[in-house]
XYZ file of C-alpha atoms in Angstrom:
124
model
C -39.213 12.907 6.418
C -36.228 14.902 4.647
C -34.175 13.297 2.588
C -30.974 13.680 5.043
C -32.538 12.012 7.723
C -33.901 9.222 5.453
C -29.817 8.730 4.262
C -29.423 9.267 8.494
C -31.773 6.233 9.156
C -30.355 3.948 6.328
C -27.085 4.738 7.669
C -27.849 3.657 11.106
C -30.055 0.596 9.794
C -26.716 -0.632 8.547
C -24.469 0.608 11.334
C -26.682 -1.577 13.733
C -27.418 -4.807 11.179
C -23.304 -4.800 10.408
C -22.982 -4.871 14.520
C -25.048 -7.318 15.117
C -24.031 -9.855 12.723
C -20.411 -9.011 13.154
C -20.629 -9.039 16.715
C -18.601 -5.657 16.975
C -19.173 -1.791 18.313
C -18.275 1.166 15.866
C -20.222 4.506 16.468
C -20.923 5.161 12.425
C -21.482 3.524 9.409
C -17.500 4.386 8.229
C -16.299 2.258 10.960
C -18.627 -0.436 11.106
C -17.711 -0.800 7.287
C -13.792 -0.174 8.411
C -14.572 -3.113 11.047
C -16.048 -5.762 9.059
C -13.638 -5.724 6.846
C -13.341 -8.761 4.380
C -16.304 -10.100 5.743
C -18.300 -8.282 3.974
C -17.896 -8.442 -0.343
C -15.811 -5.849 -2.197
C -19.164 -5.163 -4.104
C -20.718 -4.235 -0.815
C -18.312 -2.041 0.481
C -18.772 0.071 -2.649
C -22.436 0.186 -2.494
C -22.038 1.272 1.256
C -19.746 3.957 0.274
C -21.932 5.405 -1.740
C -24.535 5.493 1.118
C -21.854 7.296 3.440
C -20.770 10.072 0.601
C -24.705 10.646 0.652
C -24.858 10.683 4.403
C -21.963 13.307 3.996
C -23.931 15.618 1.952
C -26.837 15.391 3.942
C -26.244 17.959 6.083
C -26.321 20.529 3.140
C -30.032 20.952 1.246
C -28.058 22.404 -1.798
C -25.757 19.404 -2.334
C -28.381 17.058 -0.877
C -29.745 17.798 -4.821
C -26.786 15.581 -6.206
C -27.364 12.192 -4.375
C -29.204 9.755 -6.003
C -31.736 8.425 -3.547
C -32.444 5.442 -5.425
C -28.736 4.168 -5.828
C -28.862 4.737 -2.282
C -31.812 2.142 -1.844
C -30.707 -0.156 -3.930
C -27.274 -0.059 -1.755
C -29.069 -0.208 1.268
C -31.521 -3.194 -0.085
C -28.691 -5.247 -1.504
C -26.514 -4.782 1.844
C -29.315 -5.786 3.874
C -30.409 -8.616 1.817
C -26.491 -10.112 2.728
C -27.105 -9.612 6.062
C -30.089 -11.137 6.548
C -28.530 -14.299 5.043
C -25.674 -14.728 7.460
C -26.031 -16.814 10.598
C -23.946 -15.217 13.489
C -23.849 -19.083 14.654
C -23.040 -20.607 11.796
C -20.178 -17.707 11.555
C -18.961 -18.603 15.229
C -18.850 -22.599 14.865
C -16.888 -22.044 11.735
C -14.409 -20.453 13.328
C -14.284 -23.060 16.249
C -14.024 -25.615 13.744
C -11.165 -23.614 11.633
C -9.093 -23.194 14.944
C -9.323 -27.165 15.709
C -8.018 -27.874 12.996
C -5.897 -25.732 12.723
C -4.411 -27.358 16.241
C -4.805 -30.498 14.514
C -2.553 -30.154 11.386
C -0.089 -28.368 14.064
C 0.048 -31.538 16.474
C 0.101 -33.661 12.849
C 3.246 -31.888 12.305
C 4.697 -32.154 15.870
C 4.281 -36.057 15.639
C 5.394 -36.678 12.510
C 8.853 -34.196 13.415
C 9.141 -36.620 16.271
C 8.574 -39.600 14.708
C 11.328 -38.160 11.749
C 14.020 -37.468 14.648
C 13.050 -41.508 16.278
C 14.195 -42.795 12.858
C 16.870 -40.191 12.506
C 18.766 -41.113 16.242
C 18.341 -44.767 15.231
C 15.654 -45.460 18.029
C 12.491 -46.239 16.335
């Protein structure tokens, strides 16, 4: 196997890992990254780019001679050793749990605005 399509694989390895925990569609590794956003570490995003300027000289052999395959595994490595960790259910009931209470605090709010305007109109 060439080195291109070895950067080619890696690239997709992530694409579909990044989809799959994110629960999202992107057609390349630039958008998947673009996509999952702040979700995944600043740290990570930097080791991905480096995977994607690879995957960008990959098509040439002559510039192919400038990327450094093994920062490229060790960016693929550490990205997939975040993914692995994250729990796509854990990730959803967090959410569920951050929007009710975020409902919560907003009902809070409403009762204690009514309970303010009782007192204020003399009627409580």
């Amino acid at each position: 196997m060439t080195p291109a399509e070895n950067i080619s694989d890696t690239a997709e390895r992530l694409r579909a890992m990044l989809a799959q925990k994110f629960r999202f569609k992107a057609r390349d590794l630039p958008r998947a990254l673009s996509k999952a956003g702040r979700r995944l570490p600043r740290k990570l995003h930097v080791q991905a780019q480096v995977i994607v300027e690879a995957q960008k000289l990959g098509g040439n052999p002559k510039l192919m001679r400038r990327v450094d395959m093994d920062a490229v595994s060790n960016a693929h490595d550490a990205i997939s050793a975040y993914l692995a960790k994250i729990d796509p259910e854990d990730v959803r009931r967090g959410r569920r749990l951050a929007l009710l209470g975020d409902i919560a605090a907003k009902l809070l709010i409403i009762v204690a605005a009514f309970v303010v305007w009782l007192w204020w109109t003399g009627k409580l």
